[in-house]
C-alpha cells in the first residue's frame, strides 16, 4: 500500500472514531409540519411560531412511542410546559424542506433531529410511561348528601350497587383521563359494611390498592344559590394509611354538575400527588449487545448506518468498541431484542448487506457493489 493510501485510510478511521465516540445520546429523526398565522405581514415572527409548533409536534410524536394510550390525555396536558422549558437545546439538527403560504397562514415542512433522552427522563419522572395495569387500582367510597333534605347516595349500602353517584362518576372519569386505574363498584356485596373502616373493607373486598373516601354535602341557600363542602381522604388500603386529605367549600349560582366540576378541579392536584407516591415508575430494561459492521469502504455509508441506529426508539446508545481493518464493532444499549433492531436497520435500505445474529452479537456485512 502506498504512503498516500495509508494516510487516507488513517484519516478515514480517525473520522469514523470521532463520529462514533461522540457523547452518547438517543437521536430521533422526524418530518414534521409547523403552522402559524401571519400577523401584519411579520414573516420572521410567523416563522418562529411555526418552528415552535413543528418542534412541539416532534416531541409529541416521539413521546407517544413510550406513553401508553391510557396516559395520552395527561401527556397532552403537560407536554407543552416541558417543551417550553427545554427551548431549542434538544434540537440537534433541522432543515426546512418546504415553505408555503395559504391565505394568512405560513406552513413549514421540516426534517428535524432531536435528542430524546431528556424527554424520556421527564416522561418517566411523571409516571407517564407506566401502563394502566401497573398503576394502583382505585375505588371511590364517597357519601353524597343533598341538596334536598332526604337526598343521600351511598352505593355500598345495597347488596346490588346501582353504580357510583354523579359526583363519583365525574371524579372517576377525570382520574381515568389522567391515566389512573379507577375501578367501578362491585356488582354484588355479600354484607354491606358499616363503621369507620367501611372504605378499607370495601377496598379489600374489591382488590383495590387505594380508596378515595369522604363526604360531599350540598345545601341550597335560596332558589339559585348552592353551597357545597367536600372532605376527601386518599387511603392506602394495604398499609391502612392515609396518604393525603383535603377539604374545600364552594358557593355559587351554578347547577349541580358545574359544582361537581369546580370541586374536582380544586382537589384533583392533591389527589394525583398522593396517588403518584404509589405508582411504579417504569424504566424499560436496557441490555448491552454487540454489532459488528464489516466491509466499510466510505465514511458516509458508515455514518448513515450509525445515524439510523441512534434514531431507533429501542436504541439508547451506540459506542464503538473495536476497529480492525474494514470492520468496526460497537456496543449497543437496547430496549427489547437485537433481532428487532437489525430488522429495523434492514428496512432502512441504506446499503446492500447480509445480516447474521449469533447470540448477543450481530454482524452487518456490507456487500461489494
mmCIF file of C-alpha atoms in Angstrom:
data_model
loop_
_atom_site.group_PDB
_atom_site.id
_atom_site.type_symbol
_atom_site.label_atom_id
_atom_site.label_comp_id
_atom_site.label_asym_id
_atom_site.label_seq_id
_atom_site.Cartn_x
_atom_site.Cartn_y
_atom_site.Cartn_z
ATOM 1 C CA UNK A 1 0.000 0.000 0.000
ATOM 2 C CA UNK A 2 1.395 3.423 -0.929
ATOM 3 C CA UNK A 3 2.023 6.118 1.690
ATOM 4 C CA UNK A 4 -0.837 8.355 0.408
ATOM 5 C CA UNK A 5 -3.214 5.376 0.607
ATOM 6 C CA UNK A 6 -2.086 4.653 4.188
ATOM 7 C CA UNK A 7 -2.618 8.310 5.120
ATOM 8 C CA UNK A 8 -6.085 8.399 3.574
ATOM 9 C CA UNK A 9 -7.034 5.185 5.376
ATOM 10 C CA UNK A 10 -5.852 6.695 8.666
ATOM 11 C CA UNK A 11 -7.888 9.846 8.077
ATOM 12 C CA UNK A 12 -10.944 7.708 7.303
ATOM 13 C CA UNK A 13 -10.690 5.778 10.584
ATOM 14 C CA UNK A 14 -9.977 8.941 12.581
ATOM 15 C CA UNK A 15 -13.173 10.430 11.170
ATOM 16 C CA UNK A 16 -15.038 7.226 11.942
ATOM 17 C CA UNK A 17 -13.769 7.187 15.525
ATOM 18 C CA UNK A 18 -14.576 10.853 16.050
ATOM 19 C CA UNK A 19 -18.121 10.281 14.828
ATOM 20 C CA UNK A 20 -18.714 7.180 16.929
ATOM 21 C CA UNK A 21 -17.159 8.453 20.135
ATOM 22 C CA UNK A 22 -19.481 11.465 20.422
ATOM 23 C CA UNK A 23 -21.214 11.586 23.821
ATOM 24 C CA UNK A 24 -23.998 9.004 23.893
ATOM 25 C CA UNK A 25 -27.372 10.393 23.033
ATOM 26 C CA UNK A 26 -30.541 8.930 21.606
ATOM 27 C CA UNK A 27 -31.242 10.766 18.382
ATOM 28 C CA UNK A 28 -34.598 10.566 16.641
ATOM 29 C CA UNK A 29 -35.248 11.907 13.150
ATOM 30 C CA UNK A 30 -38.714 13.089 12.141
ATOM 31 C CA UNK A 31 -40.505 15.007 9.426
ATOM 32 C CA UNK A 32 -42.982 17.445 10.912
ATOM 33 C CA UNK A 33 -45.092 20.440 9.919
ATOM 34 C CA UNK A 34 -45.477 23.759 11.729
ATOM 35 C CA UNK A 35 -48.281 26.238 11.128
ATOM 36 C CA UNK A 36 -48.592 29.893 12.133
ATOM 37 C CA UNK A 37 -50.745 32.871 11.253
ATOM 38 C CA UNK A 38 -49.181 35.862 9.512
ATOM 39 C CA UNK A 39 -49.938 38.976 11.548
ATOM 40 C CA UNK A 40 -49.238 42.383 9.976
ATOM 41 C CA UNK A 41 -47.043 40.659 7.395
ATOM 42 C CA UNK A 42 -44.412 39.799 10.042
ATOM 43 C CA UNK A 43 -42.831 36.754 8.371
ATOM 44 C CA UNK A 44 -39.964 36.291 10.870
ATOM 45 C CA UNK A 45 -42.344 36.138 13.828
ATOM 46 C CA UNK A 46 -44.638 33.727 11.966
ATOM 47 C CA UNK A 47 -41.672 31.522 11.063
ATOM 48 C CA UNK A 48 -40.553 31.367 14.712
ATOM 49 C CA UNK A 49 -44.072 30.386 15.801
ATOM 50 C CA UNK A 50 -44.295 27.755 13.038
ATOM 51 C CA UNK A 51 -40.911 26.355 14.103
ATOM 52 C CA UNK A 52 -42.122 26.091 17.724
ATOM 53 C CA UNK A 53 -45.279 24.332 16.518
ATOM 54 C CA UNK A 54 -43.224 21.845 14.491
ATOM 55 C CA UNK A 55 -40.916 21.212 17.455
ATOM 56 C CA UNK A 56 -43.864 20.543 19.775
ATOM 57 C CA UNK A 57 -45.277 18.042 17.272
ATOM 58 C CA UNK A 58 -41.871 16.332 17.032
ATOM 59 C CA UNK A 59 -41.761 15.937 20.825
ATOM 60 C CA UNK A 60 -45.364 14.682 20.849
ATOM 61 C CA UNK A 61 -44.723 12.098 18.132
ATOM 62 C CA UNK A 62 -41.625 10.891 19.979
ATOM 63 C CA UNK A 63 -43.380 10.759 23.363
ATOM 64 C CA UNK A 64 -46.268 8.697 22.007
ATOM 65 C CA UNK A 65 -43.793 5.858 21.325
ATOM 66 C CA UNK A 66 -43.242 5.497 25.071
ATOM 67 C CA UNK A 67 -46.587 6.538 26.605
ATOM 68 C CA UNK A 68 -49.486 4.050 26.824
ATOM 69 C CA UNK A 69 -52.833 5.150 25.447
ATOM 70 C CA UNK A 70 -54.262 5.406 28.968
ATOM 71 C CA UNK A 71 -51.909 8.339 29.671
ATOM 72 C CA UNK A 72 -52.121 10.129 26.307
ATOM 73 C CA UNK A 73 -54.532 12.840 27.515
ATOM 74 C CA UNK A 74 -52.343 13.560 30.539
ATOM 75 C CA UNK A 75 -49.334 13.748 28.206
ATOM 76 C CA UNK A 76 -51.099 16.313 26.029
ATOM 77 C CA UNK A 77 -51.870 18.434 29.099
ATOM 78 C CA UNK A 78 -48.294 18.526 30.390
ATOM 79 C CA UNK A 79 -46.063 18.253 27.328
ATOM 80 C CA UNK A 80 -46.255 21.892 26.239
ATOM 81 C CA UNK A 81 -44.820 23.040 29.582
ATOM 82 C CA UNK A 82 -41.917 20.588 29.189
ATOM 83 C CA UNK A 83 -41.229 21.721 25.612
ATOM 84 C CA UNK A 84 -41.233 25.382 26.682
ATOM 85 C CA UNK A 85 -38.757 24.621 29.466
ATOM 86 C CA UNK A 86 -36.335 22.933 27.051
ATOM 87 C CA UNK A 87 -36.337 25.647 24.381
ATOM 88 C CA UNK A 88 -34.237 24.506 21.414
ATOM 89 C CA UNK A 89 -31.491 22.767 23.396
ATOM 90 C CA UNK A 90 -32.559 19.242 22.352
ATOM 91 C CA UNK A 91 -32.610 20.118 18.638
ATOM 92 C CA UNK A 92 -29.535 18.506 17.096
ATOM 93 C CA UNK A 93 -30.279 19.443 13.509
ATOM 94 C CA UNK A 94 -33.152 20.769 11.430
ATOM 95 C CA UNK A 95 -33.828 21.606 7.808
ATOM 96 C CA UNK A 96 -36.747 23.493 6.295
ATOM 97 C CA UNK A 97 -37.877 21.241 3.437
ATOM 98 C CA UNK A 98 -40.634 23.499 2.155
ATOM 99 C CA UNK A 99 -42.234 26.824 2.987
ATOM 100 C CA UNK A 100 -45.711 27.746 1.759
ATOM 101 C CA UNK A 101 -48.399 30.310 2.450
ATOM 102 C CA UNK A 102 -52.140 29.701 2.382
ATOM 103 C CA UNK A 103 -54.204 32.844 2.821
ATOM 104 C CA UNK A 104 -52.842 34.322 6.078
ATOM 105 C CA UNK A 105 -51.157 31.086 7.225
ATOM 106 C CA UNK A 106 -47.469 30.154 6.995
ATOM 107 C CA UNK A 107 -46.750 26.418 6.694
ATOM 108 C CA UNK A 108 -43.272 24.956 7.248
ATOM 109 C CA UNK A 109 -42.389 21.350 6.450
ATOM 110 C CA UNK A 110 -39.239 20.349 8.331
ATOM 111 C CA UNK A 111 -36.806 17.492 8.790
ATOM 112 C CA UNK A 112 -35.802 17.549 12.442
ATOM 113 C CA UNK A 113 -33.411 15.555 14.585
ATOM 114 C CA UNK A 114 -33.779 15.791 18.381
ATOM 115 C CA UNK A 115 -32.112 14.244 21.415
ATOM 116 C CA UNK A 116 -34.888 12.261 23.090
ATOM 117 C CA UNK A 117 -33.116 11.419 26.384
ATOM 118 C CA UNK A 118 -34.398 14.477 28.353
ATOM 119 C CA UNK A 119 -37.918 13.737 27.107
ATOM 120 C CA UNK A 120 -37.730 10.088 28.183
ATOM 121 C CA UNK A 121 -36.432 11.076 31.619
ATOM 122 C CA UNK A 122 -39.283 13.584 32.025
ATOM 123 C CA UNK A 123 -41.887 11.011 30.950
ATOM 124 C CA UNK A 124 -40.560 8.510 33.485
ATOM 125 C CA UNK A 125 -40.447 11.153 36.231
ATOM 126 C CA UNK A 126 -44.105 11.992 35.550
ATOM 127 C CA UNK A 127 -45.010 8.254 35.576
ATOM 128 C CA UNK A 128 -46.410 8.674 32.069
ATOM 129 C CA UNK A 129 -44.637 5.531 30.850
ATOM 130 C CA UNK A 130 -46.382 3.346 33.435
ATOM 131 C CA UNK A 131 -49.083 1.191 31.787
ATOM 132 C CA UNK A 132 -52.549 1.063 33.318
ATOM 133 C CA UNK A 133 -52.202 -2.441 34.751
ATOM 134 C CA UNK A 134 -49.124 -1.385 36.770
ATOM 135 C CA UNK A 135 -50.884 1.601 38.354
ATOM 136 C CA UNK A 136 -52.611 1.196 41.724
ATOM 137 C CA UNK A 137 -56.250 0.117 41.479
ATOM 138 C CA UNK A 138 -58.510 2.805 42.974
ATOM 139 C CA UNK A 139 -62.075 2.604 44.288
ATOM 140 C CA UNK A 140 -64.309 5.525 45.335
ATOM 141 C CA UNK A 141 -66.342 5.442 48.555
ATOM 142 C CA UNK A 142 -67.807 8.954 48.847
ATOM 143 C CA UNK A 143 -71.097 9.803 50.515
ATOM 144 C CA UNK A 144 -73.200 12.479 48.791
ATOM 145 C CA UNK A 145 -75.829 14.409 50.777
ATOM 146 C CA UNK A 146 -78.293 16.988 49.447
ATOM 147 C CA UNK A 147 -79.174 19.394 48.165
ATOM 148 C CA UNK A 148 -82.562 18.064 49.290
ATOM 149 C CA UNK A 149 -83.014 17.165 52.973
ATOM 150 C CA UNK A 150 -83.598 13.476 52.244
ATOM 151 C CA UNK A 151 -81.156 13.099 49.333
ATOM 152 C CA UNK A 152 -78.302 10.712 50.084
ATOM 153 C CA UNK A 153 -76.194 8.436 47.886
ATOM 154 C CA UNK A 154 -74.033 5.593 49.212
ATOM 155 C CA UNK A 155 -73.656 2.798 46.678
ATOM 156 C CA UNK A 156 -72.255 0.325 49.247
ATOM 157 C CA UNK A 157 -75.447 0.221 51.356
ATOM 158 C CA UNK A 158 -77.118 -2.051 48.787
ATOM 159 C CA UNK A 159 -76.206 -5.691 48.174
ATOM 160 C CA UNK A 160 -76.506 -4.957 44.425
ATOM 161 C CA UNK A 161 -74.992 -1.485 43.911
ATOM 162 C CA UNK A 162 -76.545 0.552 41.107
ATOM 163 C CA UNK A 163 -73.329 2.447 40.453
ATOM 164 C CA UNK A 164 -71.375 5.468 41.533
ATOM 165 C CA UNK A 165 -73.086 8.736 42.421
ATOM 166 C CA UNK A 166 -72.969 11.555 39.823
ATOM 167 C CA UNK A 167 -70.038 13.128 41.700
ATOM 168 C CA UNK A 168 -68.125 9.839 41.966
ATOM 169 C CA UNK A 169 -68.831 9.150 38.283
ATOM 170 C CA UNK A 170 -67.360 12.512 37.245
ATOM 171 C CA UNK A 171 -64.332 12.126 39.535
ATOM 172 C CA UNK A 172 -63.691 8.610 38.191
ATOM 173 C CA UNK A 173 -63.884 9.923 34.607
ATOM 174 C CA UNK A 174 -61.387 12.717 35.302
ATOM 175 C CA UNK A 175 -58.971 10.342 37.019
ATOM 176 C CA UNK A 176 -59.178 7.828 34.162
ATOM 177 C CA UNK A 177 -58.500 10.568 31.631
ATOM 178 C CA UNK A 178 -55.390 11.379 33.673
ATOM 179 C CA UNK A 179 -54.259 7.754 33.237
ATOM 180 C CA UNK A 180 -55.292 6.393 36.633
ATOM 181 C CA UNK A 181 -56.659 2.875 37.166
ATOM 182 C CA UNK A 182 -60.116 3.540 38.655
ATOM 183 C CA UNK A 183 -62.433 0.578 39.216
ATOM 184 C CA UNK A 184 -66.204 0.726 39.396
ATOM 185 C CA UNK A 185 -68.241 -0.515 42.365
ATOM 186 C CA UNK A 186 -68.670 -4.302 42.651
ATOM 187 C CA UNK A 187 -71.747 -5.921 41.153
ATOM 188 C CA UNK A 188 -72.595 -7.631 44.434
ATOM 189 C CA UNK A 189 -71.818 -7.067 48.120
ATOM 190 C CA UNK A 190 -72.353 -10.028 50.441
ATOM 191 C CA UNK A 191 -72.689 -7.893 53.551
ATOM 192 C CA UNK A 192 -72.780 -4.092 53.256
ATOM 193 C CA UNK A 193 -70.056 -2.782 55.603
ATOM 194 C CA UNK A 194 -70.543 -0.138 58.256
ATOM 195 C CA UNK A 195 -68.410 1.794 60.708
ATOM 196 C CA UNK A 196 -65.248 3.877 60.302
ATOM 197 C CA UNK A 197 -63.362 1.115 58.421
ATOM 198 C CA UNK A 198 -66.010 0.560 55.749
ATOM 199 C CA UNK A 199 -63.895 2.141 52.993
ATOM 200 C CA UNK A 200 -60.913 -0.111 53.762
ATOM 201 C CA UNK A 201 -63.185 -3.173 53.945
ATOM 202 C CA UNK A 202 -64.680 -2.327 50.548
ATOM 203 C CA UNK A 203 -61.225 -1.753 49.052
ATOM 204 C CA UNK A 204 -60.027 -5.120 50.366
ATOM 205 C CA UNK A 205 -63.090 -6.931 49.042
ATOM 206 C CA UNK A 206 -62.658 -5.469 45.546
ATOM 207 C CA UNK A 207 -58.866 -5.842 45.352
ATOM 208 C CA UNK A 208 -58.277 -2.082 45.304
ATOM 209 C CA UNK A 209 -54.885 -0.726 46.384
ATOM 210 C CA UNK A 210 -56.150 2.783 47.137
ATOM 211 C CA UNK A 211 -59.513 4.179 48.188
ATOM 212 C CA UNK A 212 -60.776 7.753 47.935
ATOM 213 C CA UNK A 213 -63.323 8.229 50.680
ATOM 214 C CA UNK A 214 -65.174 11.122 52.266
ATOM 215 C CA UNK A 215 -68.302 13.261 52.236
ATOM 216 C CA UNK A 216 -69.823 15.717 49.759
ATOM 217 C CA UNK A 217 -72.576 17.913 51.193
ATOM 218 C CA UNK A 218 -74.801 20.180 49.083
ATOM 219 C CA UNK A 219 -77.010 22.817 50.721
ATOM 220 C CA UNK A 220 -79.453 25.130 48.957
ATOM 221 C CA UNK A 221 -79.177 28.643 50.387
ATOM 222 C CA UNK A 222 -82.020 30.025 48.270
ATOM 223 C CA UNK A 223 -83.690 29.325 44.938
ATOM 224 C CA UNK A 224 -80.492 29.988 42.968
ATOM 225 C CA UNK A 225 -77.580 29.767 45.429
ATOM 226 C CA UNK A 226 -75.934 26.470 46.477
ATOM 227 C CA UNK A 227 -73.136 25.833 48.971
ATOM 228 C CA UNK A 228 -71.081 22.635 48.726
ATOM 229 C CA UNK A 229 -68.418 21.222 51.040
ATOM 230 C CA UNK A 230 -66.126 18.357 50.053
ATOM 231 C CA UNK A 231 -63.954 16.412 52.515
ATOM 232 C CA UNK A 232 -61.822 13.655 50.995
ATOM 233 C CA UNK A 233 -59.079 11.280 52.113
ATOM 234 C CA UNK A 234 -56.864 9.081 49.960
ATOM 235 C CA UNK A 235 -56.131 5.843 51.816
ATOM 236 C CA UNK A 236 -53.635 3.049 51.184
ATOM 237 C CA UNK A 237 -55.829 0.029 51.840
ATOM 238 C CA UNK A 238 -52.898 -2.382 52.233
ATOM 239 C CA UNK A 239 -50.984 -0.288 54.759
ATOM 240 C CA UNK A 240 -54.137 1.139 56.406
ATOM 241 C CA UNK A 241 -52.507 4.543 55.944
ATOM 242 C CA UNK A 242 -53.844 7.967 54.940
ATOM 243 C CA UNK A 243 -51.769 9.357 52.071
ATOM 244 C CA UNK A 244 -53.450 12.748 51.819
ATOM 245 C CA UNK A 245 -56.605 14.584 52.835
ATOM 246 C CA UNK A 246 -58.270 17.717 51.512
ATOM 247 C CA UNK A 247 -61.276 19.928 52.235
ATOM 248 C CA UNK A 248 -62.879 22.651 50.159
ATOM 249 C CA UNK A 249 -66.076 24.695 50.274
ATOM 250 C CA UNK A 250 -67.617 26.472 47.288
ATOM 251 C CA UNK A 251 -70.687 28.666 46.971
ATOM 252 C CA UNK A 252 -72.328 29.885 43.785
ATOM 253 C CA UNK A 253 -75.310 30.189 41.481
ATOM 254 C CA UNK A 254 -74.430 27.115 39.420
ATOM 255 C CA UNK A 255 -76.087 23.794 38.726
ATOM 256 C CA UNK A 256 -75.017 20.612 40.491
ATOM 257 C CA UNK A 257 -72.891 19.269 37.617
ATOM 258 C CA UNK A 258 -70.948 22.518 37.321
ATOM 259 C CA UNK A 259 -70.400 22.492 41.086
ATOM 260 C CA UNK A 260 -69.016 18.948 40.791
ATOM 261 C CA UNK A 261 -66.583 20.078 38.084
ATOM 262 C CA UNK A 262 -65.394 23.002 40.218
ATOM 263 C CA UNK A 263 -64.911 20.829 43.308
ATOM 264 C CA UNK A 264 -62.981 18.193 41.371
ATOM 265 C CA UNK A 265 -60.733 20.853 39.836
ATOM 266 C CA UNK A 266 -59.991 22.139 43.344
ATOM 267 C CA UNK A 267 -58.857 18.754 44.730
ATOM 268 C CA UNK A 268 -57.522 16.947 41.655
ATOM 269 C CA UNK A 269 -53.913 18.082 42.005
ATOM 270 C CA UNK A 270 -53.596 16.960 45.617
ATOM 271 C CA UNK A 271 -55.227 13.597 44.889
ATOM 272 C CA UNK A 272 -52.887 12.973 41.948
ATOM 273 C CA UNK A 273 -49.840 13.833 44.066
ATOM 274 C CA UNK A 274 -50.946 11.277 46.649
ATOM 275 C CA UNK A 275 -51.598 8.605 44.026
ATOM 276 C CA UNK A 276 -48.184 9.275 42.446
ATOM 277 C CA UNK A 277 -46.496 8.085 45.645
ATOM 278 C CA UNK A 278 -47.773 4.582 44.885
ATOM 279 C CA UNK A 279 -47.213 4.495 41.124
ATOM 280 C CA UNK A 280 -44.436 2.233 39.873
ATOM 281 C CA UNK A 281 -42.144 4.267 37.624
ATOM 282 C CA UNK A 282 -41.371 2.065 34.660
ATOM 283 C CA UNK A 283 -37.951 2.353 33.090
ATOM 284 C CA UNK A 284 -37.519 -0.270 30.339
ATOM 285 C CA UNK A 285 -34.674 -2.720 30.933
ATOM 286 C CA UNK A 286 -31.619 -1.799 28.873
ATOM 287 C CA UNK A 287 -29.214 -4.532 27.761
ATOM 288 C CA UNK A 288 -25.814 -4.397 26.033
ATOM 289 C CA UNK A 289 -25.452 -6.115 22.669
ATOM 290 C CA UNK A 290 -22.633 -6.143 20.093
ATOM 291 C CA UNK A 291 -22.923 -5.091 16.452
ATOM 292 C CA UNK A 292 -20.014 -5.509 14.040
ATOM 293 C CA UNK A 293 -20.201 -3.660 10.724
ATOM 294 C CA UNK A 294 -17.985 -5.376 8.146
ATOM 295 C CA UNK A 295 -16.795 -4.197 4.739
ATOM 296 C CA UNK A 296 -16.827 -0.447 5.457
ATOM 297 C CA UNK A 297 -15.450 1.430 2.431
ATOM 298 C CA UNK A 298 -16.544 5.026 2.994
ATOM 299 C CA UNK A 299 -17.390 7.210 5.954
ATOM 300 C CA UNK A 300 -20.741 8.438 4.570
ATOM 301 C CA UNK A 301 -22.211 4.933 4.474
ATOM 302 C CA UNK A 302 -20.903 4.187 7.945
ATOM 303 C CA UNK A 303 -22.338 7.408 9.363
ATOM 304 C CA UNK A 304 -25.715 6.686 7.734
ATOM 305 C CA UNK A 305 -25.828 3.289 9.479
ATOM 306 C CA UNK A 306 -24.914 4.753 12.889
ATOM 307 C CA UNK A 307 -27.399 7.612 12.488
ATOM 308 C CA UNK A 308 -30.136 5.115 11.634
ATOM 309 C CA UNK A 309 -29.334 3.063 14.737
ATOM 310 C CA UNK A 310 -29.346 6.111 17.016
ATOM 311 C CA UNK A 311 -32.718 7.224 15.663
ATOM 312 C CA UNK A 312 -34.427 3.958 16.648
ATOM 313 C CA UNK A 313 -36.783 4.048 19.621
ATOM 314 C CA UNK A 314 -35.271 0.896 21.139
ATOM 315 C CA UNK A 315 -31.618 2.003 20.934
ATOM 316 C CA UNK A 316 -30.321 4.093 23.852
ATOM 317 C CA UNK A 317 -26.706 4.465 22.752
ATOM 318 C CA UNK A 318 -24.137 3.298 20.186
ATOM 319 C CA UNK A 319 -20.473 3.189 21.272
ATOM 320 C CA UNK A 320 -17.571 1.916 19.171
ATOM 321 C CA UNK A 321 -15.594 -0.834 20.926
ATOM 322 C CA UNK A 322 -13.126 -2.189 18.367
ATOM 323 C CA UNK A 323 -11.784 -1.334 14.902
ATOM 324 C CA UNK A 324 -9.857 -3.792 12.739
ATOM 325 C CA UNK A 325 -9.306 -3.434 9.008
ATOM 326 C CA UNK A 326 -12.647 -2.538 7.434
ATOM 327 C CA UNK A 327 -14.641 -3.799 10.423
ATOM 328 C CA UNK A 328 -15.957 -1.707 13.308
ATOM 329 C CA UNK A 329 -17.644 -3.309 16.318
ATOM 330 C CA UNK A 330 -19.979 -1.429 18.650
ATOM 331 C CA UNK A 331 -21.771 -1.809 21.961
ATOM 332 C CA UNK A 332 -25.492 -1.132 21.548
ATOM 333 C CA UNK A 333 -27.619 -0.363 24.584
ATOM 334 C CA UNK A 334 -31.075 -1.515 23.564
ATOM 335 C CA UNK A 335 -34.552 -1.966 24.972
ATOM 336 C CA UNK A 336 -36.060 -5.140 23.556
ATOM 337 C CA UNK A 337 -34.255 -7.700 21.430
ATOM 338 C CA UNK A 338 -31.408 -7.467 18.960
ATOM 339 C CA UNK A 339 -33.374 -9.116 16.149
ATOM 340 C CA UNK A 340 -35.918 -6.263 16.106
ATOM 341 C CA UNK A 341 -33.116 -3.687 15.898
ATOM 342 C CA UNK A 342 -31.477 -5.480 12.979
ATOM 343 C CA UNK A 343 -34.789 -5.919 11.163
ATOM 344 C CA UNK A 344 -35.444 -2.203 11.534
ATOM 345 C CA UNK A 345 -31.949 -1.473 10.168
ATOM 346 C CA UNK A 346 -32.580 -3.783 7.196
ATOM 347 C CA UNK A 347 -35.797 -1.910 6.358
ATOM 348 C CA UNK A 348 -33.869 1.376 6.098
ATOM 349 C CA UNK A 349 -32.188 0.055 2.877
ATOM 350 C CA UNK A 350 -29.044 2.116 3.478
ATOM 351 C CA UNK A 351 -26.724 -0.251 1.625
ATOM 352 C CA UNK A 352 -26.932 -3.873 0.334
ATOM 353 C CA UNK A 353 -25.798 -6.126 3.171
ATOM 354 C CA UNK A 354 -26.088 -9.546 4.775
ATOM 355 C CA UNK A 355 -27.077 -9.773 8.431
ATOM 356 C CA UNK A 356 -26.332 -12.583 10.859
ATOM 357 C CA UNK A 357 -27.165 -12.803 14.566
ATOM 358 C CA UNK A 358 -25.175 -15.156 16.794
ATOM 359 C CA UNK A 359 -26.264 -14.969 20.422
ATOM 360 C CA UNK A 360 -25.745 -11.409 21.673
ATOM 361 C CA UNK A 361 -23.736 -10.339 18.606
ATOM 362 C CA UNK A 362 -25.000 -9.181 15.225
ATOM 363 C CA UNK A 363 -22.921 -8.907 12.028
ATOM 364 C CA UNK A 364 -23.816 -6.369 9.323
ATOM 365 C CA UNK A 365 -21.768 -7.336 6.249
ATOM 366 C CA UNK A 366 -21.757 -4.673 3.537
ATOM 367 C CA UNK A 367 -21.751 -6.266 0.077
ATOM 368 C CA UNK A 368 -19.297 -5.095 -2.575
ATOM 369 C CA UNK A 369 -21.079 -3.183 -5.322
#
